[in-house]
C-alpha positions as MATLAB code, in Angstrom:
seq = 'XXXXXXXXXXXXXXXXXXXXXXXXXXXXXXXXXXXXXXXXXXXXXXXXXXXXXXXXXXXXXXXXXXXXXXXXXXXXXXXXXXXXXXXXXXXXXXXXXXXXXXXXXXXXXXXXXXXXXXXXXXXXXXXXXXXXXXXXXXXXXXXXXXXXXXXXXXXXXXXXXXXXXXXXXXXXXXXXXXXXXXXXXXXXXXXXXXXXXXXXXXXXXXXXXXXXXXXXXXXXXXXXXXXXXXXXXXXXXXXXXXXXXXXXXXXXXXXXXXXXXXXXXXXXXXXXXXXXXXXXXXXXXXXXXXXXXXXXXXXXXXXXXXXXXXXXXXXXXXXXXXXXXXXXXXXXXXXXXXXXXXXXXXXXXXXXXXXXXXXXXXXXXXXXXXXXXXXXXXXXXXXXXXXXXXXXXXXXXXXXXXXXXXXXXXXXXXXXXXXXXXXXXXXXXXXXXXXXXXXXXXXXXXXXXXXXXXXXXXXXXXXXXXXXXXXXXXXXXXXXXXXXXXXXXXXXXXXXXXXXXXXXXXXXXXXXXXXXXXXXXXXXXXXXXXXXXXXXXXXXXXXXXXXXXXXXXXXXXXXXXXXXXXXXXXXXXXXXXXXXXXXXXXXXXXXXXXXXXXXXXXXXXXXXXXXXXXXXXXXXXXXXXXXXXXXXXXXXXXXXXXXXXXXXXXX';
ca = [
     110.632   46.659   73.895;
     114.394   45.420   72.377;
     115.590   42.892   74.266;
     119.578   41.975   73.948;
     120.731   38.835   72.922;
     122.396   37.811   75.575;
     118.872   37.881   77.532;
     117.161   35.946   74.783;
     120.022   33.472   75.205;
     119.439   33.093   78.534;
     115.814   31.856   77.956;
     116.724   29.347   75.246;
     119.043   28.161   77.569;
     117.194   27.465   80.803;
     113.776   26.482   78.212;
     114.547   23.678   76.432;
     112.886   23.580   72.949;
     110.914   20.595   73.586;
     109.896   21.522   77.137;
     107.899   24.129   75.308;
     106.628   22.387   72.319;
     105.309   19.508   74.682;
     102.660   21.698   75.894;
     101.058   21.800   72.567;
     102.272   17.864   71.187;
     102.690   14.575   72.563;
     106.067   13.479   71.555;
     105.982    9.989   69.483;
     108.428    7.742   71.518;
     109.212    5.422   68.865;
     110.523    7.541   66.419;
     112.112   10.327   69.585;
     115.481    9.911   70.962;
     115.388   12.526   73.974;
     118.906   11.254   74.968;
     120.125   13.158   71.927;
     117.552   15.658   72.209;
     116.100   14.329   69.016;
     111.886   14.709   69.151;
     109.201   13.986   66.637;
     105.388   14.728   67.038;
     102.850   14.938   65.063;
     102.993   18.758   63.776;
     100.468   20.926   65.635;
     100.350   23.498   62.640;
      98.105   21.060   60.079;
      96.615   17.869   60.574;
      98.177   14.833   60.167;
      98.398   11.475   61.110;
     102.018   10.320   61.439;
     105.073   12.255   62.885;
     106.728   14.788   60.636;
     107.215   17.391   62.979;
     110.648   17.628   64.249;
     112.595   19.375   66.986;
     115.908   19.916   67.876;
     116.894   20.415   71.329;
     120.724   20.830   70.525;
     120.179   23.505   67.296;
     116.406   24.869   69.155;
     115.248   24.346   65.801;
     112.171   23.017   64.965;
     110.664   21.931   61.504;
     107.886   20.364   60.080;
     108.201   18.229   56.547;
     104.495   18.353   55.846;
     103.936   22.058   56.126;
     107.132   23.492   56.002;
     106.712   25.344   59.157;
     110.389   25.863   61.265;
     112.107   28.386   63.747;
     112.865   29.125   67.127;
     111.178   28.427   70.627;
     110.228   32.400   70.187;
     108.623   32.116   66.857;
     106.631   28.284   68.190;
     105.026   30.551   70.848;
     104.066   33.398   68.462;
     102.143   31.368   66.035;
     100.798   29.041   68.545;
      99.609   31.116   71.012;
      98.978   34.399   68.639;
     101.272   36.535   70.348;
     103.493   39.068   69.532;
     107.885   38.856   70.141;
     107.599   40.986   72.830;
     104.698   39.346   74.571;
     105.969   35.769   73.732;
     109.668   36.507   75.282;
     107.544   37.880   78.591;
     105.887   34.576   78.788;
     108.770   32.684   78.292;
     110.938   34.511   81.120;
     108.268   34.002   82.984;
     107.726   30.422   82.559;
     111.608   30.424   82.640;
     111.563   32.234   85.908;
     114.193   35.052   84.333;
     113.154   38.648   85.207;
     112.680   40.931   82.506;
     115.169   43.652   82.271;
     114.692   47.386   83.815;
     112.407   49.171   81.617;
     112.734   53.713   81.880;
     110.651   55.424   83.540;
     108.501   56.174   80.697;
     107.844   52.733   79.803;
     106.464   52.138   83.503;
     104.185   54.964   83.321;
     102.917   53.128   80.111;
     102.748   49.733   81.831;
     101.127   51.539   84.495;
      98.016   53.111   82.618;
      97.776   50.134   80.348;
      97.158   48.125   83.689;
      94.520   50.714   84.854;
      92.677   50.733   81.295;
      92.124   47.228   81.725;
      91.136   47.178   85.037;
      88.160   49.855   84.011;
      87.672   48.057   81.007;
      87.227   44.588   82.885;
      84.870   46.806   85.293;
      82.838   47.807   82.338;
      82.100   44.602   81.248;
      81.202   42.789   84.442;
      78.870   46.069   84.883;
      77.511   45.463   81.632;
      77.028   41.611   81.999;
      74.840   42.488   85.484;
      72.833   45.376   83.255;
      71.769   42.556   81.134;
      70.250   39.846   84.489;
      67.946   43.223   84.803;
      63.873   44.026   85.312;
      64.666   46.607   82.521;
      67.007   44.310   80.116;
      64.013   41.903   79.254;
      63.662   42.981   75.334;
      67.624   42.469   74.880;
      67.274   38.931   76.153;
      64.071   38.492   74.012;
      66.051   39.875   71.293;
      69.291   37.079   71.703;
      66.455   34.285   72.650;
      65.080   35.460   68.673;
      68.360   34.758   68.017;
      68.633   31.702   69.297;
      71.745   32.622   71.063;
      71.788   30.186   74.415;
      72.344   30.956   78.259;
      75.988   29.208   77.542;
      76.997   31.300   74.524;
      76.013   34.249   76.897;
      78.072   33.635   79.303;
      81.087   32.495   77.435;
      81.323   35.893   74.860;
      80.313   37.677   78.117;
      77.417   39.408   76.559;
      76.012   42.209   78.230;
      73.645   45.317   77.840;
      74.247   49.066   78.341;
      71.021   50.871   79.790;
      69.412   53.826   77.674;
      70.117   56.365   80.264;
      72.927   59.334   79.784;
      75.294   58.620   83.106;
      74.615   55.197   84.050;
      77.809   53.711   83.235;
      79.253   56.954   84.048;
      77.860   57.086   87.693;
      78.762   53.546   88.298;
      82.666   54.037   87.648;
      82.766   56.762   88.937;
      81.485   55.512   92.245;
      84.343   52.830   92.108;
      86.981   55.366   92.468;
      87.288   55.759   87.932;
      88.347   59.280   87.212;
      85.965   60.561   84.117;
      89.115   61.267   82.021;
      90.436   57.386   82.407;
      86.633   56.582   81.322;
      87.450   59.101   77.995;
      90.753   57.221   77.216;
      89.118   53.782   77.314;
      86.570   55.081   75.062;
      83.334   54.264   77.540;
      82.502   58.128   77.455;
      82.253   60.681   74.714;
      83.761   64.267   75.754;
      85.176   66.678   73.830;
      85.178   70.626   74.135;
      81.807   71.425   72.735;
      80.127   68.786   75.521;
      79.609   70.218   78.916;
      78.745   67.066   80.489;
      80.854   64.061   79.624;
      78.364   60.615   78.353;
      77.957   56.932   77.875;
      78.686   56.151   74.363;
      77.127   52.701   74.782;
      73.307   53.402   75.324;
      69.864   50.818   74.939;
      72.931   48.447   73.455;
      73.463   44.713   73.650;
      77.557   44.535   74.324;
      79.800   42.332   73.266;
      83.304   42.806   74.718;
      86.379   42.166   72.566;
      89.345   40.931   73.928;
      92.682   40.394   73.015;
      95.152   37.206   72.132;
      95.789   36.856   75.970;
      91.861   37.381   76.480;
      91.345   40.870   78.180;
      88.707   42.990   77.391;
      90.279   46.257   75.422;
      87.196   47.529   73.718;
      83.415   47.186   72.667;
      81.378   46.026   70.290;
      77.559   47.276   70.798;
      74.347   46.699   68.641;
      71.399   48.982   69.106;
      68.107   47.899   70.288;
      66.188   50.514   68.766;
      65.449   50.303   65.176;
      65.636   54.271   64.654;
      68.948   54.301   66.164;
      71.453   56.123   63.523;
      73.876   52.993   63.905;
      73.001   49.562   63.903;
      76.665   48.560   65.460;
      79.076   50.818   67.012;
      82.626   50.111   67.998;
      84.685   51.901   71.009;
      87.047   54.388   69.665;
      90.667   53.741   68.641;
      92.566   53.881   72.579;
      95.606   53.225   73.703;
      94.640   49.600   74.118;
      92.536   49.309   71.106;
      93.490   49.415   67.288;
      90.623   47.803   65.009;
      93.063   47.000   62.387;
      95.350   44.699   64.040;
      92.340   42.392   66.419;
      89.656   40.124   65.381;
      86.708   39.671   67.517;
      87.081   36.134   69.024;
      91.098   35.537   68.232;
      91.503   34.831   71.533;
      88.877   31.724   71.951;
      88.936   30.868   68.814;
      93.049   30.344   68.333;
      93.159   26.995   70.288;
      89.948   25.124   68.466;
      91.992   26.378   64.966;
      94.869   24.400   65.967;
      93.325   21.558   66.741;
      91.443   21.294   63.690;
      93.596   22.928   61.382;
      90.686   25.239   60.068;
      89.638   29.166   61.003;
      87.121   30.870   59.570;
      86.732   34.376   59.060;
      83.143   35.924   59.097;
      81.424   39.531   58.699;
      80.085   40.491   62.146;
      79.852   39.303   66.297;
      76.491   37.304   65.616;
      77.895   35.166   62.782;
      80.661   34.269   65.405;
      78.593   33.610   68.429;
      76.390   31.428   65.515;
      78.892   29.246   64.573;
      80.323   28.576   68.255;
      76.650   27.528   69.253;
      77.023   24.899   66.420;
      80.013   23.666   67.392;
      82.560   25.686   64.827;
      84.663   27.040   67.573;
      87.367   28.653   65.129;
      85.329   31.662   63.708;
      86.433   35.221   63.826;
      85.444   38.472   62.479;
      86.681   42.141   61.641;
      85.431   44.843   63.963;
      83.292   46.978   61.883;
      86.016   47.406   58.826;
      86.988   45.755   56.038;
      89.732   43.179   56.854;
      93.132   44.562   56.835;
      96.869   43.261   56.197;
      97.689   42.873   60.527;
      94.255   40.661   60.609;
      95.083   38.873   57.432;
      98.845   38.196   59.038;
      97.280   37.315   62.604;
      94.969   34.698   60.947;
      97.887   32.920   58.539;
     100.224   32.987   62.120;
      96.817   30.178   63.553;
      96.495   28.369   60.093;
      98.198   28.253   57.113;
      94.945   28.517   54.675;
      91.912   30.029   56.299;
      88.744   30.407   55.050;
      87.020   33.916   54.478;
      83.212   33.149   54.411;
      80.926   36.000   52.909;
      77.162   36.598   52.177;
      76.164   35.493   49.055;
      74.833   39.140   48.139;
      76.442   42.144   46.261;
      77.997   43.834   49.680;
      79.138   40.165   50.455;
      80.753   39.981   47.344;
      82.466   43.357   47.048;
      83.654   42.390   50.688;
      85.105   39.401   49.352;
      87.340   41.559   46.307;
      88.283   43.648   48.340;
      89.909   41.089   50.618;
      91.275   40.025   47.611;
      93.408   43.260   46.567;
      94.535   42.380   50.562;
      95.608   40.041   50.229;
      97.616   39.887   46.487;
     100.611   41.611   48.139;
     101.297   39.256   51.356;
     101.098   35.884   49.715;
     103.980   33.968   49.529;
     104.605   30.093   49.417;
     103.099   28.471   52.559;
     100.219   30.819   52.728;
      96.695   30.586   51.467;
      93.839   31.538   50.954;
      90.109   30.292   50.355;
      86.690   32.324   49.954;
      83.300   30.873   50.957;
      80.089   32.026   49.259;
      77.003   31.582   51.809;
      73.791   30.948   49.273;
      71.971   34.225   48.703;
      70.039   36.266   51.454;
      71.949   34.043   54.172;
      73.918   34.726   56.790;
      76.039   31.685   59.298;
      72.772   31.998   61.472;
      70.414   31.009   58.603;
      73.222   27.939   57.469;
      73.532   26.693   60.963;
      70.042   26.427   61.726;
      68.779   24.755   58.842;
      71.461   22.253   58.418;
      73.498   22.406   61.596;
      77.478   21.933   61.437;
      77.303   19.869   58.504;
      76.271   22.325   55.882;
      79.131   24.622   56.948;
      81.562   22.361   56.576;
      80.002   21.441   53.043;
      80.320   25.250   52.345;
      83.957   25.504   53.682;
      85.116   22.432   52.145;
      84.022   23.645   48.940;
      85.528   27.301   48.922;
      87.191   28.937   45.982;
      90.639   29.474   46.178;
      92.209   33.138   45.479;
      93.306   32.767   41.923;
      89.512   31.471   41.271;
      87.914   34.612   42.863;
      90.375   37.265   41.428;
      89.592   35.214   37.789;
      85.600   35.665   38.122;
      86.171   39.536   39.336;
      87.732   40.792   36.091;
      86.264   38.356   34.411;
      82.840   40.095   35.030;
      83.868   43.594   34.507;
      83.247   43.270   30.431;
      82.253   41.196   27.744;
      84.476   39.075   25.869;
      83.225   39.418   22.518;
      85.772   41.692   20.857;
      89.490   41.357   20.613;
      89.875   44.556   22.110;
      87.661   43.314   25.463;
      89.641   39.947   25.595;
      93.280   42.081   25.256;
      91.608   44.004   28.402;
      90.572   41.127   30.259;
      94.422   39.958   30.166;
      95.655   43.107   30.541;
      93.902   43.211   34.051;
      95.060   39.824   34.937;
      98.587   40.737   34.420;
      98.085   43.781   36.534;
      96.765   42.007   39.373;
      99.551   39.469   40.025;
     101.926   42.089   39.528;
     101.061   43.148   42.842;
     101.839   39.976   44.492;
     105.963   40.668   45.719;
     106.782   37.341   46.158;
     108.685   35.891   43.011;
     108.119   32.508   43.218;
     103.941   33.086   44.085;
     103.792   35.421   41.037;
     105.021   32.961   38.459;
     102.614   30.531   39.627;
      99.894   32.926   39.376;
     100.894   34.338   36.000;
     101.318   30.550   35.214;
      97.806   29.519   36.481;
      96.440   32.192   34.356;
      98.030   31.554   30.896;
      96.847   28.061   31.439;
      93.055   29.207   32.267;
      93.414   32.171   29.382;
      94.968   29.379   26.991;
      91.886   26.870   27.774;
      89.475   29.695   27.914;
      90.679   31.033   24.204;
      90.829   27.352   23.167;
      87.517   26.362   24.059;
      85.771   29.943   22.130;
      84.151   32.079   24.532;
      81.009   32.842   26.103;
      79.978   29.008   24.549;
      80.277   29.683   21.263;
      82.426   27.033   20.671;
      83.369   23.500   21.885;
      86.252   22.028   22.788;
      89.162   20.612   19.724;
      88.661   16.672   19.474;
      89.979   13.913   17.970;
      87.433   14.783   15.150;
      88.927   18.633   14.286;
      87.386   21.590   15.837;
      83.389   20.496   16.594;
      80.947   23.794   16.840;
      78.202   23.321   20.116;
      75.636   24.187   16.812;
      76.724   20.553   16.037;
      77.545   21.813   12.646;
      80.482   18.829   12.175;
      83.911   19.819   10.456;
      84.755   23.793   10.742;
      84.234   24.668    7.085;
      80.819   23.107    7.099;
      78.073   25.306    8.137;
      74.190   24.093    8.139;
      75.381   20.885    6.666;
      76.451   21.820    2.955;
      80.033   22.500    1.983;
      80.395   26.197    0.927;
      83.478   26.020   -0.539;
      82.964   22.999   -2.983;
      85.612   24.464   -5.317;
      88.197   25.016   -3.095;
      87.572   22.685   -0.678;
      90.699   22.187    2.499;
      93.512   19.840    0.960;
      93.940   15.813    2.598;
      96.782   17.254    4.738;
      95.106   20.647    6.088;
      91.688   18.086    6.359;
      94.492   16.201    8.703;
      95.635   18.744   10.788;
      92.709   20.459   11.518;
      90.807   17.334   11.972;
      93.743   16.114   14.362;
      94.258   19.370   16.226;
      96.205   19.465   19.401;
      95.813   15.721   20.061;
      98.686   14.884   18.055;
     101.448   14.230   21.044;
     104.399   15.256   19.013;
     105.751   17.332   22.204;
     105.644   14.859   23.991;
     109.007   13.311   23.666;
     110.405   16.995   23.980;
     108.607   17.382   27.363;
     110.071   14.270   28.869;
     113.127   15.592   27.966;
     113.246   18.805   29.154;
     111.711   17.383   32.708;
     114.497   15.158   32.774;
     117.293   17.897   32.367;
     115.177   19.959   35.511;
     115.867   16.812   37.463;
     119.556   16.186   37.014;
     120.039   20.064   37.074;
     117.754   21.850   39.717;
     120.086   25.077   38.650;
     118.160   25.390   35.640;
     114.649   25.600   37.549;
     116.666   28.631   40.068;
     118.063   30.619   36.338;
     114.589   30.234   34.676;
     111.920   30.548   37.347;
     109.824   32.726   35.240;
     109.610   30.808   32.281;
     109.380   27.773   33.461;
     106.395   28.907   35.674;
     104.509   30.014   32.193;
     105.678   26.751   30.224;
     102.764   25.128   28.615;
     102.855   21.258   28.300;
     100.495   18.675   26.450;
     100.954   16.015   28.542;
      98.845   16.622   31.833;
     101.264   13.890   34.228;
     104.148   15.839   32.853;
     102.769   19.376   33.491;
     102.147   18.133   36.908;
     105.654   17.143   37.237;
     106.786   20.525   36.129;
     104.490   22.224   38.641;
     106.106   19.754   41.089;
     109.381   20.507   40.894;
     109.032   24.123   40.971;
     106.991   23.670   44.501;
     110.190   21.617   45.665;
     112.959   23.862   44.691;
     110.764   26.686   45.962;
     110.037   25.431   49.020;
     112.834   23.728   50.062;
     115.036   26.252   48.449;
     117.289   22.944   47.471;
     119.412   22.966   44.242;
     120.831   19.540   44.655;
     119.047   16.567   42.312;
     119.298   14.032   45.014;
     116.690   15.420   47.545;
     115.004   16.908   44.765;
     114.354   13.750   43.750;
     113.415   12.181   47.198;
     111.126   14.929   47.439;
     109.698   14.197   44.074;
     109.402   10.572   44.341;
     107.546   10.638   47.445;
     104.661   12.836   45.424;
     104.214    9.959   43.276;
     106.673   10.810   40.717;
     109.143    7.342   41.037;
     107.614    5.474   38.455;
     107.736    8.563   35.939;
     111.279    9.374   36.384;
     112.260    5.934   36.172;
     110.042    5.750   32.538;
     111.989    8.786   31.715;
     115.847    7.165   32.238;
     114.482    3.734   30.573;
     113.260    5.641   27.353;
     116.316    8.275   26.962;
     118.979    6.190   25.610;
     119.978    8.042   22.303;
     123.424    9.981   22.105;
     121.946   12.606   20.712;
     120.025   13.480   24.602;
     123.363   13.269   26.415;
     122.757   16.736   27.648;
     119.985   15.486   29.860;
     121.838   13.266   32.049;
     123.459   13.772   35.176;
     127.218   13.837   33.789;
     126.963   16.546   31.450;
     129.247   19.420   31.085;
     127.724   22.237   32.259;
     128.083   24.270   29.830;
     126.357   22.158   26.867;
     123.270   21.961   29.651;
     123.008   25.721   29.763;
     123.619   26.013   26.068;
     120.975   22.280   25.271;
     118.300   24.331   27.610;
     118.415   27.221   25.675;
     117.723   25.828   22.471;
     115.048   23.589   24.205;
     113.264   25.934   25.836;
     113.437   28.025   22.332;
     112.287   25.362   20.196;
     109.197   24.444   22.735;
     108.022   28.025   23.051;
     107.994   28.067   19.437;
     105.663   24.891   19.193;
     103.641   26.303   21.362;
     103.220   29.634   19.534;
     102.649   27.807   16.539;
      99.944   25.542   18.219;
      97.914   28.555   19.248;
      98.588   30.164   16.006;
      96.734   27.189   14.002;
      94.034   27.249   17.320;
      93.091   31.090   16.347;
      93.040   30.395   12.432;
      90.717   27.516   13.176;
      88.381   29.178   15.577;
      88.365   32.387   12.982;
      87.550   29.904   10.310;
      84.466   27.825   12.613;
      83.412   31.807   13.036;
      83.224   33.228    9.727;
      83.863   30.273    6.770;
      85.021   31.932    3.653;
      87.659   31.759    1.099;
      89.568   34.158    3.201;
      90.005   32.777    6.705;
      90.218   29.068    4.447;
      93.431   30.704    2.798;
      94.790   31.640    6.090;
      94.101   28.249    7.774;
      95.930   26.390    4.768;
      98.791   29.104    5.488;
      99.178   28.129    8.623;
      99.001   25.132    8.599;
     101.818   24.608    5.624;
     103.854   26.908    7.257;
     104.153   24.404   10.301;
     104.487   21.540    8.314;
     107.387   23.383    6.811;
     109.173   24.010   10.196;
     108.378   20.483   11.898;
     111.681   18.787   10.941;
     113.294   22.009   12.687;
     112.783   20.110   16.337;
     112.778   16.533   14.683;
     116.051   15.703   16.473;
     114.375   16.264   20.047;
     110.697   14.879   18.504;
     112.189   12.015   17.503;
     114.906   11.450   20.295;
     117.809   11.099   18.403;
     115.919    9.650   14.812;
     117.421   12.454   13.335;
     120.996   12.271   14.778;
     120.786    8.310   13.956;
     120.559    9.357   10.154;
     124.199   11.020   10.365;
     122.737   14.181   10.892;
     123.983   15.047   14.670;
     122.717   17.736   16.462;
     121.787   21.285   16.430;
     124.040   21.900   19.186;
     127.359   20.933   17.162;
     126.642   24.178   15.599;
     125.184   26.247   17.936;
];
């Protein structure tokens, strides 16, 4: 239903922001001023200890500086309460004591049979929960008692049985004034043109209602008793009430325990669920039946910002899991994430729970594999990596993946994430072949010693590496040249957030040596991102309470040269667009070259001979030849102190 402005006004006017937000916070009265209608609580989206939630009763704004979540008293309601607009402006008139506006006559018929659906619906499950107190219901209580599903647990998912015979369900309805055809359009009977007599669809079943956000029952959930049945579960049909794509079984129970805690868990059927509750994890869900779709994935990041799927450790489990995966690549976006849990094989929540209670779920969820990780492993494992033609495949398939994710900023930090794990994966040889570079050159796991030695004895007595190829193989990547380049090109981010919003791509892919500096980078894309900010000052507030003061402060103290005045804050603009560019450039090129020598070295460890010796010594001169190139920025200035100025006089 549209509602007009001026009636959404009209709520925000006589519901104060805060009046609504109290019911879910308790405001912190130091740091609130309700005279100005100034409120802070701690935020009841993530866990946290001090304030940083923040409303506004004056704007009806609210905002949270831990999580980033903000908007109106409309959107507050919706993700607290799992509702959708429509249903969260009805409960706000209502609490606001505004009357909705006429609806036509049409959408009062609707009203009208939704109202009636859920009354039969409600009747079908109080019917069912009676069926199951029953002489003949004695092997579907034996059956949850095997299960170890308690008396409270019953009563709370409201779990109920449906007798074996044809028309029992049938005859009872009907006897409380139910025409047969409402019983068809809730899905409790199965009719059609080719059945004479309509039937129960739920038969010799254990039932487990499913309800919506607001806790009505809309549909069914029903596991057969009998071994030979042709189902093991069956769901009620799609109805006017019910669409299995946009629910999850327990949302409704389970959406207050998530706040609280800050954690929901999504699992593969009703039993896991009721498993976990009896445990004392009151925040699991589960899909109905299907694998879990985009609404489901959006209803659960609306509760928490980074649930946790949690799948069997098996084959089905972990096809479930991929495909969740594929899901999920198109909706994320800053803010939003998401974690996959790996129960150990043969085990379901049932199995966890009862031999190491509460405890060794948490250890599983606490432990769960982000997104990136399981969409790595999944093409990892669809081939070898043994040929260059299976390792161009392997990144092939990573590219297309995050191509499918939409949002910009998410994808560069995926395609980011990856050329780091491909770079370290490349660097370190594959399948184990080879070990990692150290300060001693390029060391085989064989334990073999220097690259050009194999078994011990030097092949290649007679043309043996030179002192200075000896030197940089023997050195590697360890020498921290770059360095001094990275500092500097952090620095000009920070006085110039612009460059961060022209260059989101590449700077997202850029490779640094220094691990505090790439951490830096990473940082300052997640600010400008986030806050959407292109202004140094909060950029650096924001960066300096992530730990970054100290750094930034070693950055200013050590760039004193003329030769860097691009990097500081008073700049012309133009010579920091143009001083970028030939940055960036000159990096990426070091880089290049620095995977270039990585490749001739590996193909050298791999196969010794005069050839692949020729072609490391190529390299490896032809890099020596280009270092004084970048010695101006290498140096900071040493260069431009000789007389010789720099590049950028002539660029």
């Amino acid at each position: 239903m549209r509602f007009s402005d001026s009636f959404l006004d009209e709520i925000k006017m006589r519901l104060p922001l805060s009046q609504v937000v109290a019911h879910k916070v308790r405001w912190d009265r130091r740091k609130s001023a309700p005279a100005r209608g100034d409120y802070w609580a701690c935020c009841p989206f993530h866990n946290e200890k001090t304030p940083s939630f923040h409303a506004d009763d004056r704007r009806g704004r609210y905002h949270c500086f831990g999580c980033k979540a903000s908007g109106d008293v409309f959107k507050f309601v919706m993700d607290t309460e799992g509702l959708s607009f429509s249903q969260a402006v009805e409960q706000l008139a209502e609490e606001a004591g505004i009357a909705l506006p006429q609806r036509s006559a049409g959408q009062d018929l609707q009203a009208k049979q939704q109202r009636s659906l859920l009354d039969i619906m409600e009747a079908a499950a109080i019917f069912f929960e009676q069926c199951l107190t029953r002489p003949d219901a004695e092997y579907a209580r034996a059956y949850l008692k095997q299960r170890n599903v308690k008396d409270r647990a019953v009563k709370r998912f409201r779990l109920g049985f449906a007798p074996g015979a044809r028309h029992t369900l049938k005859n009872h309805l009907a006897g409380r004034g139910y025409p047969v055809n409402m019983m068809a359009t809730a899905g409790l009977v199965v009719t059609g043109d080719d059945i004479p007599t309509a039937f129960d669809r739920f038969r010799d079943r254990i039932t487990f209602p499913i309800r919506d956000r607001r806790g009505r029952v809309i549909a069914f959930g029903a596991r057969a008793l009998d071994p030979q049945a042709r189902a093991k579960y069956l769901n009620s049909p799609e109805t006017p009430l019910f669409h299995k794509g946009n629910i999850l079984y327990n949302l409704d129970q389970a959406r207050e325990a998530a706040h609280g805690s800050g954690r929901l868990i999504l699992v593969e059927g009703y039993m896991d669920v009721i498993a976990l509750a009896g445990a004392g994890i009151e925040y699991a869900v589960a899909p109905l039946g299907t694998a879990l779709t985009p609404d489901q994935l959006k209803l659960i990041w609306r509760i928490v910002p980074d649930p946790v799927l949690c799948f069997d450790g098996d084959n089905a489990g972990q096809l479930a899991a991929y495909r969740a995966v594929d899901t999920a690549l198109p909706l994320l976006q800053p803010g939003h994430f998401l974690k996959f849990s790996f129960l150990p094989q043969g085990q379901d929540p049932d199995d966890v729970v009862n031999a190491g209670g509460k405890q060794m779920m948490d250890r599983l969820v606490e432990s769960a594999d982000a997104l990136s990780q399981v969409l790595w492993q999944r093409e990892r494992e669809k081939s070898g990596l043994s040929t260059p033609e299976q390792r161009a495949a392997f990144e092939d398939r990573l590219q297309k993946a995050v191509e499918y994710i939409r949002d910009p900023a998410m994808r560069a930090h995926y395609r980011s994430d990856f050329k780091n794990r491909l770079f370290n994966l490349w660097r370190s040889g594959v399948d184990g072949r080879f070990g990692r570079m150290n300060r001693k050159g390029y060391k085989r796991q064989d334990g073999a010693g220097e690259p050009w030695r194999v078994g011990g004895r030097n092949r290649h007595k007679s043309a043996g590496p030179s002192p200075h190829l000896r030197h940089l193989v023997r050195s590697g990547m360890n020498r921290p040249v770059s360095e001094p380049r990275e500092r500097l090109m952090l620095m000009m981010l920070v006085n110039y957030p612009h460059l961060v919003a022209d260059n989101l791509d590449t700077l997202a892919g850029l490779e640094f040596e220094s691990r505090e500096f790439d951490r830096l980078r990473k940082a300052i894309l997640d600010v400008i991102v986030l806050e959407k900010t292109l202004d140094r000052t909060p950029l650096r507030d924001q960066l300096c309470q992530r730990g970054f003061e100290r750094m930034l402060k070693g950055f200013e103290n050590r760039t004193t040269h003329r030769s860097d005045w691009f990097a500081f804050a008073d700049a012309a603009q133009e010579d920091v667009t143009k001083a970028w560019r030939h940055i960036a450039a000159l990096h990426m090129k070091s880089v290049t070259q620095r995977r270039a020598l990585e490749a001739a070295q590996q193909e050298f460890a791999e196969n010794p001979t005069e050839a692949t010796l020729a072609y490391l010594n190529e390299v490896g001169e032809h890099i020596r030849s280009t270092a004084g190139e970048e010695a101006w920025i290498d140096g900071f200035g040493e260069a431009s102190g000789r007389g010789g100025g720099s590049p950028f006089d002539q660029a």
